[in-house]
């Protein structure tokens, strides 16, 4: 597998008239990498996708897909796209939809039944799409995105409308594709579901890339405090608070905030107070905390 990025975005700027939709965005995706693209509505996620797909031209900077400019035959062959809301003619069957897209991409029709099986639609293959639920249409959209073994998948809110089991199965298919070397750029608001299903996280805010790295990278840069939640034995909360400090809640609970490197020594200290401490929970900052932190940064606070 080549070490060259399948997607490279360099100092990208995109404008809608006087509105700067993207400003100096730098991003790359390696072969087989799963990158989550996060950001509030209007942050620039859809604009980035449209530029990669050659629907919008850059005002500044450049984008390459598999080493080629967007819109070229080589770039179009390398990338497939799944929008948040898929729409197929209601009178055709699921199998006919995949046959049509397979023809467009010069992919073998023999792969269609396997694709339908992978997304859980084998039994609905000959049913008209008009009778599909939203989740079924989304799974059919995933199947069409996998046609022709693309090198890059662009997925825009791909689990919209899926139930929890279908979401789990969806990410299993994506992991399988990534294992074969397909790169994935996934836009989502479902922070909990992507936290442990992607290798890297990029956050856009007001058209600028404010964070890019692994979850551990982002946590280290943000330096958000760890919360230690301590439950005291009955009648011991005041005595415990006098010794360790913290903020008291609900009579018997204390919350302590500390930096990550201080957490384990503090837990060890609490373990030495069994007559006062009934339970200890450690709460490290999760993706939702990091997302909130980076999205709130001002332009002057953004660090590379």
mmCIF file of C-alpha atoms in Angstrom:
data_model
loop_
_atom_site.group_PDB
_atom_site.id
_atom_site.type_symbol
_atom_site.label_atom_id
_atom_site.label_comp_id
_atom_site.label_asym_id
_atom_site.label_seq_id
_atom_site.Cartn_x
_atom_site.Cartn_y
_atom_site.Cartn_z
ATOM 1 C CA UNK A 1 0.000 0.000 0.000
ATOM 2 C CA UNK A 2 1.361 3.447 -0.958
ATOM 3 C CA UNK A 3 2.287 5.889 1.799
ATOM 4 C CA UNK A 4 1.109 8.840 -0.298
ATOM 5 C CA UNK A 5 -2.094 10.512 1.001
ATOM 6 C CA UNK A 6 -5.193 9.654 -0.990
ATOM 7 C CA UNK A 7 -6.568 13.131 -0.203
ATOM 8 C CA UNK A 8 -4.536 16.320 0.180
ATOM 9 C CA UNK A 9 -6.051 19.716 0.981
ATOM 10 C CA UNK A 10 -3.570 22.604 0.990
ATOM 11 C CA UNK A 11 -4.352 26.145 2.190
ATOM 12 C CA UNK A 12 -7.861 25.763 0.819
ATOM 13 C CA UNK A 13 -10.096 28.816 0.666
ATOM 14 C CA UNK A 14 -13.648 28.781 -0.718
ATOM 15 C CA UNK A 15 -15.996 31.737 -0.990
ATOM 16 C CA UNK A 16 -19.712 32.158 -1.555
ATOM 17 C CA UNK A 17 -19.711 35.698 -2.856
ATOM 18 C CA UNK A 18 -18.453 37.803 0.051
ATOM 19 C CA UNK A 19 -18.744 34.941 2.545
ATOM 20 C CA UNK A 20 -15.507 33.084 3.348
ATOM 21 C CA UNK A 21 -16.788 29.520 3.736
ATOM 22 C CA UNK A 22 -13.344 27.883 4.121
ATOM 23 C CA UNK A 23 -10.190 29.709 5.139
ATOM 24 C CA UNK A 24 -6.695 28.214 4.854
ATOM 25 C CA UNK A 25 -7.704 24.596 5.474
ATOM 26 C CA UNK A 26 -4.900 21.991 5.436
ATOM 27 C CA UNK A 27 -5.823 18.322 5.662
ATOM 28 C CA UNK A 28 -4.656 14.953 4.394
ATOM 29 C CA UNK A 29 -6.010 11.409 4.595
ATOM 30 C CA UNK A 30 -3.735 8.367 4.331
ATOM 31 C CA UNK A 31 -4.695 5.104 2.605
ATOM 32 C CA UNK A 32 -6.963 3.040 4.860
ATOM 33 C CA UNK A 33 -7.380 5.867 7.379
ATOM 34 C CA UNK A 34 -10.756 6.771 8.886
ATOM 35 C CA UNK A 35 -10.974 10.493 9.606
ATOM 36 C CA UNK A 36 -13.979 12.054 11.344
ATOM 37 C CA UNK A 37 -14.795 15.598 10.240
ATOM 38 C CA UNK A 38 -16.702 17.491 12.936
ATOM 39 C CA UNK A 39 -18.207 20.942 13.079
ATOM 40 C CA UNK A 40 -21.403 22.840 13.785
ATOM 41 C CA UNK A 41 -23.902 23.539 11.013
ATOM 42 C CA UNK A 42 -22.321 26.092 8.699
ATOM 43 C CA UNK A 43 -18.771 25.289 9.823
ATOM 44 C CA UNK A 44 -17.726 24.318 6.284
ATOM 45 C CA UNK A 45 -18.000 20.513 6.234
ATOM 46 C CA UNK A 46 -20.362 20.327 3.245
ATOM 47 C CA UNK A 47 -18.354 22.990 1.432
ATOM 48 C CA UNK A 48 -15.214 20.894 1.840
ATOM 49 C CA UNK A 49 -16.994 17.828 0.475
ATOM 50 C CA UNK A 50 -18.331 19.784 -2.500
ATOM 51 C CA UNK A 51 -14.849 21.080 -3.285
ATOM 52 C CA UNK A 52 -13.348 17.576 -3.134
ATOM 53 C CA UNK A 53 -16.097 16.426 -5.530
ATOM 54 C CA UNK A 54 -15.445 19.397 -7.881
ATOM 55 C CA UNK A 55 -18.898 20.885 -7.306
ATOM 56 C CA UNK A 56 -17.231 24.075 -6.033
ATOM 57 C CA UNK A 57 -13.962 25.658 -7.207
ATOM 58 C CA UNK A 58 -11.301 26.778 -4.710
ATOM 59 C CA UNK A 59 -10.734 30.524 -4.377
ATOM 60 C CA UNK A 60 -7.261 29.801 -2.998
ATOM 61 C CA UNK A 61 -5.155 26.699 -2.377
ATOM 62 C CA UNK A 62 -5.693 23.313 -3.924
ATOM 63 C CA UNK A 63 -7.130 19.827 -3.472
ATOM 64 C CA UNK A 64 -5.871 16.546 -4.915
ATOM 65 C CA UNK A 65 -7.597 13.165 -4.892
ATOM 66 C CA UNK A 66 -5.245 10.233 -5.538
ATOM 67 C CA UNK A 67 -2.770 12.839 -6.768
ATOM 68 C CA UNK A 68 -5.181 14.367 -9.295
ATOM 69 C CA UNK A 69 -7.282 17.566 -9.305
ATOM 70 C CA UNK A 70 -10.975 17.133 -8.422
ATOM 71 C CA UNK A 71 -13.206 16.624 -11.435
ATOM 72 C CA UNK A 72 -10.654 14.769 -13.519
ATOM 73 C CA UNK A 73 -11.463 11.220 -14.608
ATOM 74 C CA UNK A 74 -8.754 9.840 -12.314
ATOM 75 C CA UNK A 75 -10.136 11.701 -9.277
ATOM 76 C CA UNK A 76 -13.740 10.746 -10.037
ATOM 77 C CA UNK A 77 -12.777 7.098 -10.331
ATOM 78 C CA UNK A 78 -11.035 7.204 -6.949
ATOM 79 C CA UNK A 79 -13.830 8.743 -4.847
ATOM 80 C CA UNK A 80 -17.427 7.781 -4.038
ATOM 81 C CA UNK A 81 -19.903 9.838 -2.023
ATOM 82 C CA UNK A 82 -22.814 9.114 0.317
ATOM 83 C CA UNK A 83 -24.962 12.171 1.149
ATOM 84 C CA UNK A 84 -26.958 12.549 4.347
ATOM 85 C CA UNK A 85 -30.241 12.023 2.516
ATOM 86 C CA UNK A 86 -30.258 9.615 -0.401
ATOM 87 C CA UNK A 87 -32.977 9.701 -3.059
ATOM 88 C CA UNK A 88 -33.591 6.936 -5.579
ATOM 89 C CA UNK A 89 -36.582 6.491 -7.920
ATOM 90 C CA UNK A 90 -39.283 4.722 -5.979
ATOM 91 C CA UNK A 91 -40.333 2.398 -8.798
ATOM 92 C CA UNK A 92 -36.964 0.661 -9.283
ATOM 93 C CA UNK A 93 -35.659 -2.154 -7.094
ATOM 94 C CA UNK A 94 -32.586 -2.036 -4.888
ATOM 95 C CA UNK A 95 -30.772 -4.378 -7.262
ATOM 96 C CA UNK A 96 -31.653 -2.141 -10.221
ATOM 97 C CA UNK A 97 -30.235 0.916 -8.435
ATOM 98 C CA UNK A 98 -26.901 -0.845 -7.950
ATOM 99 C CA UNK A 99 -26.954 -2.139 -11.513
ATOM 100 C CA UNK A 100 -27.376 1.429 -12.788
ATOM 101 C CA UNK A 101 -24.486 2.809 -10.697
ATOM 102 C CA UNK A 102 -22.314 -0.191 -11.524
ATOM 103 C CA UNK A 103 -22.806 0.632 -15.202
ATOM 104 C CA UNK A 104 -21.805 4.259 -14.622
ATOM 105 C CA UNK A 105 -18.632 3.167 -12.834
ATOM 106 C CA UNK A 106 -17.842 0.292 -15.189
ATOM 107 C CA UNK A 107 -17.968 -2.111 -12.232
ATOM 108 C CA UNK A 108 -18.948 -5.764 -12.636
ATOM 109 C CA UNK A 109 -22.623 -6.592 -12.132
ATOM 110 C CA UNK A 110 -21.541 -9.810 -10.435
ATOM 111 C CA UNK A 111 -20.600 -7.808 -7.297
ATOM 112 C CA UNK A 112 -24.139 -6.481 -6.758
ATOM 113 C CA UNK A 113 -25.536 -9.389 -4.740
ATOM 114 C CA UNK A 114 -22.510 -9.322 -2.433
ATOM 115 C CA UNK A 115 -22.908 -5.586 -1.831
ATOM 116 C CA UNK A 116 -26.587 -5.975 -0.966
ATOM 117 C CA UNK A 117 -25.739 -8.796 1.417
ATOM 118 C CA UNK A 118 -23.017 -6.709 3.130
ATOM 119 C CA UNK A 119 -25.493 -3.919 3.933
ATOM 120 C CA UNK A 120 -28.291 -6.256 5.009
ATOM 121 C CA UNK A 121 -30.571 -5.767 1.994
ATOM 122 C CA UNK A 122 -30.267 -9.156 0.274
ATOM 123 C CA UNK A 123 -33.895 -10.063 1.042
ATOM 124 C CA UNK A 124 -35.135 -6.662 -0.171
ATOM 125 C CA UNK A 125 -33.082 -6.646 -3.379
ATOM 126 C CA UNK A 126 -36.088 -7.162 -5.678
ATOM 127 C CA UNK A 127 -38.448 -4.832 -3.838
ATOM 128 C CA UNK A 128 -39.175 -1.306 -5.138
ATOM 129 C CA UNK A 129 -37.152 1.349 -3.322
ATOM 130 C CA UNK A 130 -40.354 3.339 -2.726
ATOM 131 C CA UNK A 131 -41.262 0.758 -0.069
ATOM 132 C CA UNK A 132 -37.916 1.048 1.743
ATOM 133 C CA UNK A 133 -37.669 2.733 5.123
ATOM 134 C CA UNK A 134 -35.273 5.683 5.535
ATOM 135 C CA UNK A 135 -32.721 3.386 7.129
ATOM 136 C CA UNK A 136 -32.974 0.912 4.262
ATOM 137 C CA UNK A 137 -32.486 3.686 1.716
ATOM 138 C CA UNK A 138 -29.418 4.829 3.646
ATOM 139 C CA UNK A 139 -27.996 1.304 3.577
ATOM 140 C CA UNK A 140 -28.671 1.130 -0.163
ATOM 141 C CA UNK A 141 -26.788 4.412 -0.466
ATOM 142 C CA UNK A 142 -23.835 2.847 1.340
ATOM 143 C CA UNK A 143 -23.905 -0.098 -1.054
ATOM 144 C CA UNK A 144 -23.771 2.246 -4.069
ATOM 145 C CA UNK A 145 -20.893 4.153 -2.436
ATOM 146 C CA UNK A 146 -18.913 0.904 -2.242
ATOM 147 C CA UNK A 147 -19.354 0.073 -5.934
ATOM 148 C CA UNK A 148 -16.100 -0.219 -7.826
ATOM 149 C CA UNK A 149 -13.820 -0.490 -4.761
ATOM 150 C CA UNK A 150 -13.214 3.267 -4.327
ATOM 151 C CA UNK A 151 -9.969 4.533 -2.814
ATOM 152 C CA UNK A 152 -11.767 7.313 -0.896
ATOM 153 C CA UNK A 153 -15.243 7.393 0.639
ATOM 154 C CA UNK A 154 -16.894 10.705 1.518
ATOM 155 C CA UNK A 155 -19.708 10.035 3.991
ATOM 156 C CA UNK A 156 -21.956 12.925 5.043
ATOM 157 C CA UNK A 157 -23.946 12.058 8.203
ATOM 158 C CA UNK A 158 -24.101 8.460 6.953
ATOM 159 C CA UNK A 159 -25.927 6.902 9.912
ATOM 160 C CA UNK A 160 -28.856 9.313 9.755
ATOM 161 C CA UNK A 161 -32.040 7.285 10.098
ATOM 162 C CA UNK A 162 -30.320 4.075 11.184
ATOM 163 C CA UNK A 163 -31.273 2.195 14.342
ATOM 164 C CA UNK A 164 -28.492 1.229 16.801
ATOM 165 C CA UNK A 165 -27.980 -2.256 15.364
ATOM 166 C CA UNK A 166 -27.843 -0.924 11.798
ATOM 167 C CA UNK A 167 -25.338 1.714 12.919
ATOM 168 C CA UNK A 168 -23.125 -0.969 14.397
ATOM 169 C CA UNK A 169 -23.342 -2.983 11.180
ATOM 170 C CA UNK A 170 -22.652 0.144 9.111
ATOM 171 C CA UNK A 171 -19.403 0.841 10.960
ATOM 172 C CA UNK A 172 -18.405 -2.810 10.577
ATOM 173 C CA UNK A 173 -18.712 -2.434 6.785
ATOM 174 C CA UNK A 174 -16.678 0.783 6.913
ATOM 175 C CA UNK A 175 -13.974 -0.902 9.012
ATOM 176 C CA UNK A 176 -13.862 -3.721 6.483
ATOM 177 C CA UNK A 177 -13.435 -1.249 3.601
ATOM 178 C CA UNK A 178 -10.690 0.604 5.496
ATOM 179 C CA UNK A 179 -8.957 -2.718 6.142
ATOM 180 C CA UNK A 180 -8.745 -3.174 2.381
ATOM 181 C CA UNK A 181 -7.024 0.217 2.046
ATOM 182 C CA UNK A 182 -10.031 2.469 1.350
ATOM 183 C CA UNK A 183 -9.739 5.879 3.033
ATOM 184 C CA UNK A 184 -12.803 7.314 4.772
ATOM 185 C CA UNK A 185 -13.676 10.957 5.432
ATOM 186 C CA UNK A 186 -16.784 10.922 7.578
ATOM 187 C CA UNK A 187 -18.836 13.948 8.630
ATOM 188 C CA UNK A 188 -21.050 13.384 11.650
ATOM 189 C CA UNK A 189 -22.748 14.973 14.636
ATOM 190 C CA UNK A 190 -22.876 11.591 16.391
ATOM 191 C CA UNK A 191 -19.855 12.144 18.616
ATOM 192 C CA UNK A 192 -20.337 9.072 20.797
ATOM 193 C CA UNK A 193 -20.634 6.684 17.868
ATOM 194 C CA UNK A 194 -17.459 7.873 16.103
ATOM 195 C CA UNK A 195 -15.254 8.385 19.166
ATOM 196 C CA UNK A 196 -13.785 4.883 19.006
ATOM 197 C CA UNK A 197 -14.446 4.133 15.335
ATOM 198 C CA UNK A 198 -12.025 6.557 13.662
ATOM 199 C CA UNK A 199 -8.262 6.959 13.831
ATOM 200 C CA UNK A 200 -8.230 10.760 13.574
ATOM 201 C CA UNK A 201 -10.520 13.682 14.257
ATOM 202 C CA UNK A 202 -10.592 17.044 12.473
ATOM 203 C CA UNK A 203 -12.762 19.919 13.718
ATOM 204 C CA UNK A 204 -13.924 22.818 11.568
ATOM 205 C CA UNK A 205 -15.244 26.021 13.116
ATOM 206 C CA UNK A 206 -16.332 29.075 11.133
ATOM 207 C CA UNK A 207 -14.490 27.822 8.059
ATOM 208 C CA UNK A 208 -11.161 27.172 9.785
ATOM 209 C CA UNK A 209 -9.587 23.906 10.847
ATOM 210 C CA UNK A 210 -9.187 24.332 14.603
ATOM 211 C CA UNK A 211 -8.020 20.813 15.503
ATOM 212 C CA UNK A 212 -6.625 17.750 13.764
ATOM 213 C CA UNK A 213 -5.184 14.640 15.418
ATOM 214 C CA UNK A 214 -5.926 11.523 17.394
ATOM 215 C CA UNK A 215 -8.198 11.720 20.422
ATOM 216 C CA UNK A 216 -5.138 11.563 22.673
ATOM 217 C CA UNK A 217 -3.455 14.355 20.676
ATOM 218 C CA UNK A 218 -6.470 16.629 21.015
ATOM 219 C CA UNK A 219 -6.844 15.877 24.724
ATOM 220 C CA UNK A 220 -3.162 16.638 25.379
ATOM 221 C CA UNK A 221 -3.304 19.972 23.534
ATOM 222 C CA UNK A 222 -6.566 21.027 25.165
ATOM 223 C CA UNK A 223 -5.296 20.148 28.671
ATOM 224 C CA UNK A 224 -8.860 19.958 29.975
ATOM 225 C CA UNK A 225 -9.182 18.898 33.619
ATOM 226 C CA UNK A 226 -10.020 15.385 34.718
ATOM 227 C CA UNK A 227 -12.917 15.090 37.182
ATOM 228 C CA UNK A 228 -12.713 12.678 40.100
ATOM 229 C CA UNK A 229 -16.144 11.989 41.551
ATOM 230 C CA UNK A 230 -15.989 10.788 45.160
ATOM 231 C CA UNK A 231 -18.908 9.349 47.132
ATOM 232 C CA UNK A 232 -18.443 9.558 50.897
ATOM 233 C CA UNK A 233 -19.830 7.239 53.540
ATOM 234 C CA UNK A 234 -22.850 8.580 55.415
ATOM 235 C CA UNK A 235 -21.849 11.430 57.707
ATOM 236 C CA UNK A 236 -18.285 11.624 56.335
ATOM 237 C CA UNK A 237 -18.635 14.151 53.498
ATOM 238 C CA UNK A 238 -17.709 17.239 55.538
ATOM 239 C CA UNK A 239 -14.688 15.538 57.080
ATOM 240 C CA UNK A 240 -13.548 14.278 53.661
ATOM 241 C CA UNK A 241 -13.991 17.685 52.060
ATOM 242 C CA UNK A 242 -11.860 19.243 54.796
ATOM 243 C CA UNK A 243 -9.028 16.888 53.854
ATOM 244 C CA UNK A 244 -9.177 16.848 50.049
ATOM 245 C CA UNK A 245 -11.259 19.893 49.060
ATOM 246 C CA UNK A 246 -13.547 19.708 46.063
ATOM 247 C CA UNK A 247 -17.101 20.792 45.350
ATOM 248 C CA UNK A 248 -19.906 19.103 47.245
ATOM 249 C CA UNK A 249 -23.090 17.793 45.611
ATOM 250 C CA UNK A 250 -26.150 15.980 46.962
ATOM 251 C CA UNK A 251 -24.828 15.815 50.477
ATOM 252 C CA UNK A 252 -22.386 12.920 50.080
ATOM 253 C CA UNK A 253 -20.651 13.540 46.709
ATOM 254 C CA UNK A 254 -17.476 15.525 46.081
ATOM 255 C CA UNK A 255 -16.109 16.500 42.652
ATOM 256 C CA UNK A 256 -12.391 17.180 42.321
ATOM 257 C CA UNK A 257 -10.773 18.680 39.211
ATOM 258 C CA UNK A 258 -7.143 18.051 38.334
ATOM 259 C CA UNK A 259 -4.798 17.694 35.381
ATOM 260 C CA UNK A 260 -4.460 14.214 33.876
ATOM 261 C CA UNK A 261 -1.056 13.517 35.418
ATOM 262 C CA UNK A 262 -2.397 14.315 38.910
ATOM 263 C CA UNK A 263 -5.369 11.956 38.712
ATOM 264 C CA UNK A 264 -3.774 8.636 39.668
ATOM 265 C CA UNK A 265 -1.835 9.997 42.673
ATOM 266 C CA UNK A 266 -5.061 11.583 43.917
ATOM 267 C CA UNK A 267 -6.984 8.327 43.452
ATOM 268 C CA UNK A 268 -4.244 6.524 45.386
ATOM 269 C CA UNK A 269 -4.632 9.041 48.207
ATOM 270 C CA UNK A 270 -8.386 8.458 48.270
ATOM 271 C CA UNK A 271 -7.817 4.690 48.383
ATOM 272 C CA UNK A 272 -6.028 5.293 51.693
ATOM 273 C CA UNK A 273 -9.160 6.794 53.237
ATOM 274 C CA UNK A 274 -11.560 3.800 53.299
ATOM 275 C CA UNK A 275 -13.285 4.962 56.459
ATOM 276 C CA UNK A 276 -14.508 8.076 54.604
ATOM 277 C CA UNK A 277 -14.585 7.069 50.912
ATOM 278 C CA UNK A 278 -17.274 4.700 49.641
ATOM 279 C CA UNK A 279 -16.692 4.980 45.869
ATOM 280 C CA UNK A 280 -14.472 6.795 43.324
ATOM 281 C CA UNK A 281 -15.199 7.448 39.626
ATOM 282 C CA UNK A 282 -12.675 8.922 37.187
ATOM 283 C CA UNK A 283 -14.086 11.052 34.339
ATOM 284 C CA UNK A 284 -11.562 12.023 31.681
ATOM 285 C CA UNK A 285 -12.583 14.533 28.976
ATOM 286 C CA UNK A 286 -14.352 12.770 26.107
ATOM 287 C CA UNK A 287 -14.857 13.767 22.501
ATOM 288 C CA UNK A 288 -17.898 15.921 23.313
ATOM 289 C CA UNK A 289 -15.810 17.943 25.799
ATOM 290 C CA UNK A 290 -12.976 18.339 23.290
ATOM 291 C CA UNK A 291 -15.368 19.281 20.502
ATOM 292 C CA UNK A 292 -16.908 21.997 22.654
ATOM 293 C CA UNK A 293 -13.459 23.282 23.657
ATOM 294 C CA UNK A 294 -12.043 23.527 20.135
ATOM 295 C CA UNK A 295 -15.233 24.875 18.567
ATOM 296 C CA UNK A 296 -15.203 27.765 21.040
ATOM 297 C CA UNK A 297 -11.639 28.860 20.203
ATOM 298 C CA UNK A 298 -11.210 32.312 18.705
ATOM 299 C CA UNK A 299 -8.928 32.879 15.705
ATOM 300 C CA UNK A 300 -6.099 34.087 17.938
ATOM 301 C CA UNK A 301 -6.313 30.986 20.156
ATOM 302 C CA UNK A 302 -5.964 28.408 17.364
ATOM 303 C CA UNK A 303 -2.654 26.573 17.634
ATOM 304 C CA UNK A 304 -1.137 24.280 14.987
#
